[in-house]
Amino acid sequence: EPASPPPPLKFNGTKLVNDAQHPWKPLRHGDIRGPCPGLNTLASHGYLPRDGVASPAQIITAVQEGFNMDSFTARFVTYAAHLVDGNVVTDRLSIGGKSQHTGPDPPAPAIVGGLNTHSVFEGDASMTRGDAFFGDNHSFNETLFDEFVAFSNQYGGGKYNLTVAGEYRFHRIQESIATNPNFSFVSPRFFTAYAESVFPINFFIDGRQNDTQLDLDVARSFFQGMRMPDDFHRPNKPVGADGLDAVAAAHPIEPGANAGAVNSYTPDPTSANFSTFCLLYENFVNKTIVGLYPNPTGALKKALNTNLGFFYEPISDACTQVFPYGK
Ligand code: HEM
Ligand code: MG
């Protein structure tokens, strides 16, 4: 049985998180890292197992404790990722590539490929990682980070802020439309791309700093070095995707994809968008998860149902639960 999701923090103010109990350490042979600078950093500071393989409960505890991510966001994102990229029976998820340490695989078409797996959670037009089409969707990409810096200089006076986030998000989408014939920007990527654009502002700025301007050396430390600055304090209250609406409103675009050629972006009306949030949940369960697990039985079915319940809980006020495998 998977562990239940940990509760919200008791003390949810700012505090020193780059502390003596959580020193940054360089990677050892075999340690796994992936496309998420937040989880990479938590692993390199020992908030997550340093080998990069963790349970959903460990991830929720780590993002709350280390970055003050709110309980809603932490649970929704973690169980979404675990259901498509993790092993629900052994309760283990790799934060990067496929790993033997997640245990025996369930039958295909399940992937259990870790967070690097393209198109179930990880997607195109990332800020500092390339599109899967170009061969590496998870490593820090200096060329892209240079664009992140250039946009921060042009629109943010040398800092990454909400204005920069709106411009750089749109730029990365336009860049993928113009260069990646397989570019896809439908749900869930349509949502995660905008959320992740505000994460650096919400999580990488020291909790004692109140100007919402992210220093670019600090940004590089997290994105590339997977390292909190010395004396880093987490945010002073629980946060999630605050600011997402402003980023999306800067340059509105419909979910869609290139049709197999560059510059052929076509809106996809079957994808969820910002006015149909529950469709994100329904399609993720009924299409993506059922696509990976069309006919689960026994312990696998039980574990899927448990995790589907944990995934639904944070949105239970807003959406109706779906039960692809019965109740
Ligand atoms: C990107 C997973 C929490 C910051 C990603 C990606 C995944 C992921 C799979 C790659 C998406 C893509 O760019 O294609 C998760 C999971 C979390 C989590 C399962 C559990 C709650 C966090 C936290 C932070 C964070 C707490 C910040 C402290 C980011 C950022 C990106 C990202 C900034 C965008 C990277 C880029 O575009 O270059 N995350 N993440 N994430 N994550 Fe996380
Ligand atoms: Mg990506």
Coordinates of C-alpha atoms and ligand atoms in Angstrom, one line a residue:
E1 CA 0.0 0.0 0.0
P2 CA 1.3 3.4 -0.9
A3 CA 1.8 5.8 2.0
S4 CA -0.9 8.5 2.3
P5 CA 0.0 12.0 1.2
P6 CA 1.7 14.0 4.0
P7 CA -0.3 16.8 5.6
P8 CA 0.4 20.5 5.0
L9 CA 3.3 22.0 7.0
K10 CA 2.7 22.9 10.7
F11 CA 5.1 25.8 10.5
N12 CA 4.7 27.3 7.1
G13 CA 6.8 30.5 7.3
T14 CA 10.2 31.2 6.0
K15 CA 13.3 29.5 7.4
L16 CA 16.8 28.6 6.5
V17 CA 16.6 25.6 4.2
N18 CA 20.2 25.4 3.0
D19 CA 21.1 24.2 6.5
A20 CA 23.6 21.9 8.1
Q21 CA 21.3 18.9 7.8
H22 CA 20.9 19.5 4.1
P23 CA 24.3 20.3 2.6
W24 CA 24.6 20.4 -1.2
K25 CA 26.7 17.5 -2.5
P26 CA 28.0 16.8 -6.0
L27 CA 26.5 13.8 -7.9
R28 CA 27.8 10.4 -7.2
H29 CA 28.1 7.8 -9.9
G30 CA 24.6 6.6 -10.7
D31 CA 22.7 9.4 -9.1
I32 CA 19.7 10.4 -11.2
R33 CA 18.6 13.9 -12.1
G34 CA 16.1 15.1 -14.7
P35 CA 14.1 18.0 -16.2
C36 CA 12.9 19.6 -13.0
P37 CA 15.3 22.0 -11.4
G38 CA 13.2 22.0 -8.2
L39 CA 13.4 18.3 -7.6
N40 CA 17.0 18.1 -8.8
T41 CA 17.9 20.6 -6.1
L42 CA 16.0 18.9 -3.4
A43 CA 17.8 15.6 -4.2
S44 CA 21.2 17.3 -4.2
H45 CA 20.5 18.8 -0.8
G46 CA 19.2 15.5 0.7
Y47 CA 15.6 16.6 1.0
L48 CA 15.0 13.7 -1.4
P49 CA 17.1 10.5 -1.6
R50 CA 20.3 11.6 -3.3
D51 CA 20.1 8.8 -5.8
G52 CA 17.0 10.5 -7.4
V53 CA 14.4 7.8 -6.8
A54 CA 11.7 8.7 -4.3
S55 CA 8.2 7.9 -3.2
P56 CA 5.4 10.4 -3.8
A57 CA 5.1 11.0 0.0
Q58 CA 8.9 11.8 0.1
I59 CA 8.4 14.2 -2.8
I60 CA 5.5 16.0 -1.2
T61 CA 7.4 16.3 2.1
A62 CA 10.4 17.6 0.3
V63 CA 8.7 20.3 -1.8
Q64 CA 6.8 21.5 1.2
E65 CA 9.7 21.6 3.6
G66 CA 12.4 22.8 1.1
F67 CA 10.4 25.2 -1.0
N68 CA 7.1 25.8 0.8
M69 CA 5.1 24.5 -2.1
D70 CA 1.4 24.5 -1.0
S71 CA -0.3 21.2 -0.3
F72 CA -2.7 21.4 -3.2
T73 CA 0.0 22.0 -5.8
A74 CA 2.3 19.5 -4.3
R75 CA -0.2 16.7 -4.3
F76 CA -1.8 17.4 -7.7
V77 CA 1.6 17.6 -9.5
T78 CA 3.2 14.7 -7.6
Y79 CA 0.5 12.2 -8.1
A80 CA 0.0 13.2 -11.8
A81 CA 3.7 12.6 -12.4
H82 CA 3.8 9.4 -10.4
L83 CA 0.8 7.9 -12.1
V84 CA 2.4 8.2 -15.6
D85 CA 6.1 8.1 -14.8
G86 CA 6.4 6.1 -11.6
N87 CA 5.9 2.5 -10.4
V88 CA 2.6 2.6 -8.5
V89 CA 3.0 -0.9 -7.0
T90 CA 6.5 -0.3 -5.5
D91 CA 5.6 3.4 -4.8
R92 CA 8.9 4.6 -6.4
L93 CA 9.4 7.4 -9.0
S94 CA 12.7 8.3 -10.8
I95 CA 13.1 12.1 -11.1
G96 CA 15.0 11.5 -14.3
G97 CA 15.5 8.5 -16.6
K98 CA 14.3 5.0 -16.3
S99 CA 15.8 3.2 -13.3
Q100 CA 16.0 -0.4 -12.0
H101 CA 15.5 1.1 -8.5
T102 CA 11.8 1.5 -9.1
G103 CA 11.4 -2.3 -9.1
P104 CA 9.8 -4.7 -11.5
D105 CA 7.8 -3.1 -14.3
P106 CA 4.1 -3.6 -14.8
P107 CA 3.2 -4.9 -18.3
A108 CA 3.4 -2.7 -21.4
P109 CA 2.1 -0.3 -22.6
A110 CA 3.0 1.0 -19.1
I111 CA 6.3 2.9 -19.4
V112 CA 7.5 3.7 -15.8
G113 CA 10.2 5.8 -17.4
G114 CA 10.8 8.5 -14.8
L115 CA 10.2 12.2 -15.3
N116 CA 12.3 12.2 -18.5
T117 CA 9.6 10.4 -20.3
H118 CA 8.4 12.6 -23.1
S119 CA 4.8 13.7 -23.6
V120 CA 3.0 12.2 -20.6
F121 CA 4.2 14.9 -18.2
E122 CA 7.4 16.4 -19.6
G123 CA 6.8 18.4 -22.7
D124 CA 8.0 20.9 -25.3
A125 CA 9.0 24.5 -25.1
S126 CA 10.7 24.2 -21.7
M127 CA 12.7 27.2 -20.5
T128 CA 16.1 25.6 -20.0
R129 CA 15.7 22.2 -21.6
G130 CA 15.4 21.3 -25.3
D131 CA 12.5 19.7 -27.0
A132 CA 12.6 15.9 -27.1
F133 CA 12.7 16.1 -30.9
F134 CA 16.2 17.6 -30.7
G135 CA 17.5 14.6 -28.7
D136 CA 17.7 15.8 -25.0
N137 CA 14.6 16.9 -23.1
H138 CA 16.2 16.9 -19.6
S139 CA 19.7 18.3 -19.4
F140 CA 20.5 21.9 -18.6
N141 CA 20.9 23.6 -22.0
E142 CA 23.3 26.6 -22.0
T143 CA 22.0 28.0 -25.2
L144 CA 18.5 28.2 -23.8
F145 CA 19.6 29.6 -20.5
D146 CA 21.4 32.3 -22.5
E147 CA 18.0 33.2 -24.0
F148 CA 16.5 33.2 -20.5
V149 CA 19.2 35.7 -19.5
A150 CA 18.8 37.8 -22.6
F151 CA 15.0 38.1 -22.0
S152 CA 15.6 38.9 -18.4
N153 CA 18.0 41.7 -19.4
Q154 CA 15.6 43.0 -22.1
Y155 CA 12.3 42.9 -20.2
G156 CA 13.4 42.7 -16.5
G157 CA 16.3 45.0 -16.1
G158 CA 18.6 42.0 -15.4
K159 CA 16.2 40.1 -13.3
Y160 CA 13.6 37.3 -14.1
N161 CA 10.2 38.5 -13.1
L162 CA 6.5 38.1 -14.2
T163 CA 7.0 40.4 -17.2
V164 CA 9.9 38.3 -18.4
A165 CA 8.0 35.1 -17.7
G166 CA 5.2 36.2 -20.1
E167 CA 7.6 37.2 -22.9
Y168 CA 10.0 34.2 -22.6
R169 CA 7.1 31.7 -22.4
F170 CA 5.7 33.1 -25.6
H171 CA 9.2 33.2 -27.2
R172 CA 9.8 29.5 -26.4
I173 CA 6.5 28.5 -27.9
Q174 CA 7.2 30.5 -31.1
E175 CA 10.7 29.0 -31.3
S176 CA 9.3 25.4 -31.1
I177 CA 6.6 26.2 -33.7
A178 CA 9.3 27.4 -36.0
T179 CA 11.9 24.6 -35.4
N180 CA 10.2 21.4 -34.2
P181 CA 7.9 19.7 -36.6
N182 CA 6.5 17.5 -33.8
F183 CA 5.9 20.4 -31.4
S184 CA 3.0 19.7 -29.1
F185 CA 1.4 22.1 -26.7
V186 CA -1.8 20.4 -25.6
S187 CA -3.0 19.5 -22.0
P188 CA -1.3 18.7 -19.7
R189 CA 1.7 20.5 -21.2
F190 CA -0.4 23.5 -21.9
F191 CA -0.9 23.9 -18.2
T192 CA 2.5 22.8 -16.8
A193 CA 4.4 25.1 -19.2
Y194 CA 2.7 28.2 -17.8
A195 CA 2.9 27.0 -14.2
E196 CA 6.6 26.3 -14.6
S197 CA 7.2 29.7 -15.9
V198 CA 6.3 31.2 -12.6
F199 CA 8.0 28.6 -10.4
P200 CA 11.4 30.3 -10.5
I201 CA 9.7 33.5 -9.2
N202 CA 7.6 31.7 -6.6
F203 CA 10.3 29.3 -5.3
F204 CA 13.8 30.4 -6.2
I205 CA 13.6 33.8 -4.6
D206 CA 14.7 34.0 -1.0
G207 CA 11.8 34.2 1.4
R208 CA 13.2 37.3 3.1
Q209 CA 13.3 39.1 -0.3
N210 CA 10.0 40.8 -1.1
D211 CA 10.5 42.3 -4.6
T212 CA 9.6 39.2 -6.8
Q213 CA 12.8 39.8 -8.9
L214 CA 14.9 36.7 -9.4
D215 CA 18.7 37.3 -9.6
L216 CA 20.2 35.5 -12.6
D217 CA 23.1 34.0 -10.7
V218 CA 20.6 32.5 -8.3
A219 CA 18.6 31.2 -11.2
R220 CA 21.7 29.6 -12.7
S221 CA 22.6 28.1 -9.3
F222 CA 19.2 26.3 -9.3
F223 CA 18.7 25.5 -13.0
Q224 CA 22.3 24.3 -13.6
G225 CA 24.0 23.7 -10.3
M226 CA 20.9 22.1 -8.6
R227 CA 22.1 24.2 -5.6
M228 CA 20.5 26.6 -3.2
P229 CA 22.5 29.8 -2.6
D230 CA 24.3 30.0 0.8
D231 CA 21.9 31.1 3.5
F232 CA 18.9 30.4 1.3
H233 CA 15.5 30.8 3.0
R234 CA 12.3 29.2 1.6
P235 CA 9.3 31.4 0.7
N236 CA 7.5 33.0 3.6
K237 CA 4.2 31.3 2.9
P238 CA 2.9 28.3 1.0
V239 CA 2.9 29.0 -2.8
G240 CA 2.0 27.2 -6.0
A241 CA 1.4 28.6 -9.5
D242 CA 0.5 32.1 -8.5
G243 CA 1.1 34.4 -11.4
L244 CA 0.2 31.8 -14.1
D245 CA -2.8 33.8 -15.3
A246 CA -0.6 36.9 -16.0
V247 CA 1.9 34.8 -18.0
A248 CA -0.9 33.3 -20.1
A249 CA -2.6 36.6 -20.6
A250 CA 0.6 38.3 -21.8
H251 CA 0.3 36.4 -25.2
P252 CA -2.9 34.2 -25.3
I253 CA -2.6 31.1 -27.4
E254 CA -4.8 28.0 -27.8
P255 CA -3.6 24.5 -27.0
G256 CA -2.5 22.8 -30.2
A257 CA 0.4 21.2 -32.1
N258 CA 2.4 21.4 -35.3
A259 CA 1.0 19.1 -37.9
G260 CA 4.3 17.3 -38.7
A261 CA 6.0 20.3 -40.2
V262 CA 7.5 23.4 -38.8
N263 CA 5.2 26.5 -38.8
S264 CA 2.0 24.4 -39.0
Y265 CA 0.6 25.1 -35.6
T266 CA -3.0 24.0 -35.4
P267 CA -5.3 24.5 -32.4
D268 CA -6.7 21.3 -30.9
P269 CA -10.2 21.8 -29.5
T270 CA -10.2 18.4 -27.8
S271 CA -7.5 19.6 -25.4
A272 CA -8.4 21.2 -22.1
N273 CA -7.7 24.9 -21.8
F274 CA -7.8 27.4 -18.9
S275 CA -11.6 27.6 -19.0
T276 CA -12.0 23.8 -18.8
F277 CA -9.7 22.8 -16.0
C278 CA -11.7 19.6 -15.0
L279 CA -11.2 18.4 -18.6
L280 CA -7.5 18.4 -17.9
Y281 CA -8.1 16.0 -15.0
E282 CA -10.6 13.9 -17.0
N283 CA -8.5 13.5 -20.1
F284 CA -5.4 12.8 -18.0
V285 CA -7.1 9.9 -16.3
N286 CA -9.3 8.6 -19.1
K287 CA -6.8 9.0 -21.9
T288 CA -3.3 9.2 -20.6
I289 CA -3.4 6.9 -17.7
V290 CA -5.9 4.4 -19.2
G291 CA -3.6 4.5 -22.3
L292 CA -0.7 3.3 -20.2
Y293 CA -2.9 0.9 -18.1
P294 CA -5.7 -0.3 -20.3
N295 CA -6.6 -3.4 -18.3
P296 CA -5.0 -3.6 -14.8
T297 CA -5.7 -6.4 -12.4
G298 CA -4.9 -7.4 -8.9
A299 CA -2.3 -5.4 -6.9
L300 CA -1.7 -3.1 -9.9
K301 CA -5.3 -2.1 -10.2
K302 CA -5.6 -1.5 -6.5
A303 CA -2.5 0.7 -6.5
L304 CA -3.7 2.6 -9.5
N305 CA -7.0 3.3 -7.7
T306 CA -5.3 4.4 -4.5
N307 CA -3.1 6.8 -6.4
L308 CA -6.0 8.0 -8.6
G309 CA -7.8 8.9 -5.3
F310 CA -4.8 10.8 -4.0
F311 CA -4.6 12.6 -7.4
Y312 CA -8.3 13.6 -7.2
E313 CA -8.4 14.8 -3.6
P314 CA -6.9 18.2 -4.1
I315 CA -9.5 19.1 -6.8
S316 CA -12.4 17.4 -5.2
D317 CA -14.2 20.7 -4.5
A318 CA -14.1 21.6 -8.2
C319 CA -14.3 18.5 -10.3
T320 CA -16.3 15.2 -10.4
Q321 CA -14.2 12.1 -9.9
V322 CA -13.9 9.6 -12.7
F323 CA -13.4 5.9 -12.1
P324 CA -11.9 4.2 -15.2
Y325 CA -11.3 1.0 -13.2
G326 CA -14.5 1.0 -11.1
K327 CA -14.9 2.0 -7.5
Ligands
HEM1 C1 9.8 21.4 -14.7 C2 8.1 17.7 -12.2 C3 8.0 20.4 -8.2 C4 10.4 23.9 -10.6 C5 9.4 20.1 -14.4 C6 9.2 19.0 -15.3 C7 8.8 18.0 -14.6 C8 8.6 18.4 -13.2 C9 8.4 16.6 -15.1 C10 9.6 19.0 -16.7 C11 8.5 19.7 -17.6 C12 9.1 20.3 -18.8 O1 9.8 21.3 -18.7 O2 9.0 19.7 -19.9 C13 7.8 18.1 -10.9 C14 7.2 17.4 -9.9 C15 7.1 18.2 -8.8 C16 7.8 19.4 -9.1 C17 6.6 16.0 -10.0 C18 6.5 17.8 -7.5 C19 5.7 18.6 -6.8 C20 8.8 21.6 -8.5 C21 9.2 22.6 -7.5 C22 9.9 23.5 -8.2 C23 9.9 23.1 -9.6 C24 8.9 22.5 -6.0 C25 10.6 24.7 -7.7 C26 11.1 24.8 -6.6 C27 10.3 23.5 -12.0 C28 10.7 24.4 -13.1 C29 10.5 23.7 -14.2 C30 10.1 22.4 -13.9 C31 11.2 25.9 -12.9 C32 10.8 24.2 -15.7 C33 12.1 23.9 -16.2 C34 12.3 24.4 -17.5 O3 11.4 24.8 -18.2 O4 13.5 24.5 -18.0 N1 9.0 19.7 -13.1 N2 8.2 19.3 -10.4 N3 9.2 21.9 -9.8 N4 9.9 22.3 -12.5 FE1 9.2 20.8 -11.4
MG2 MG 10.4 19.8 -21.5

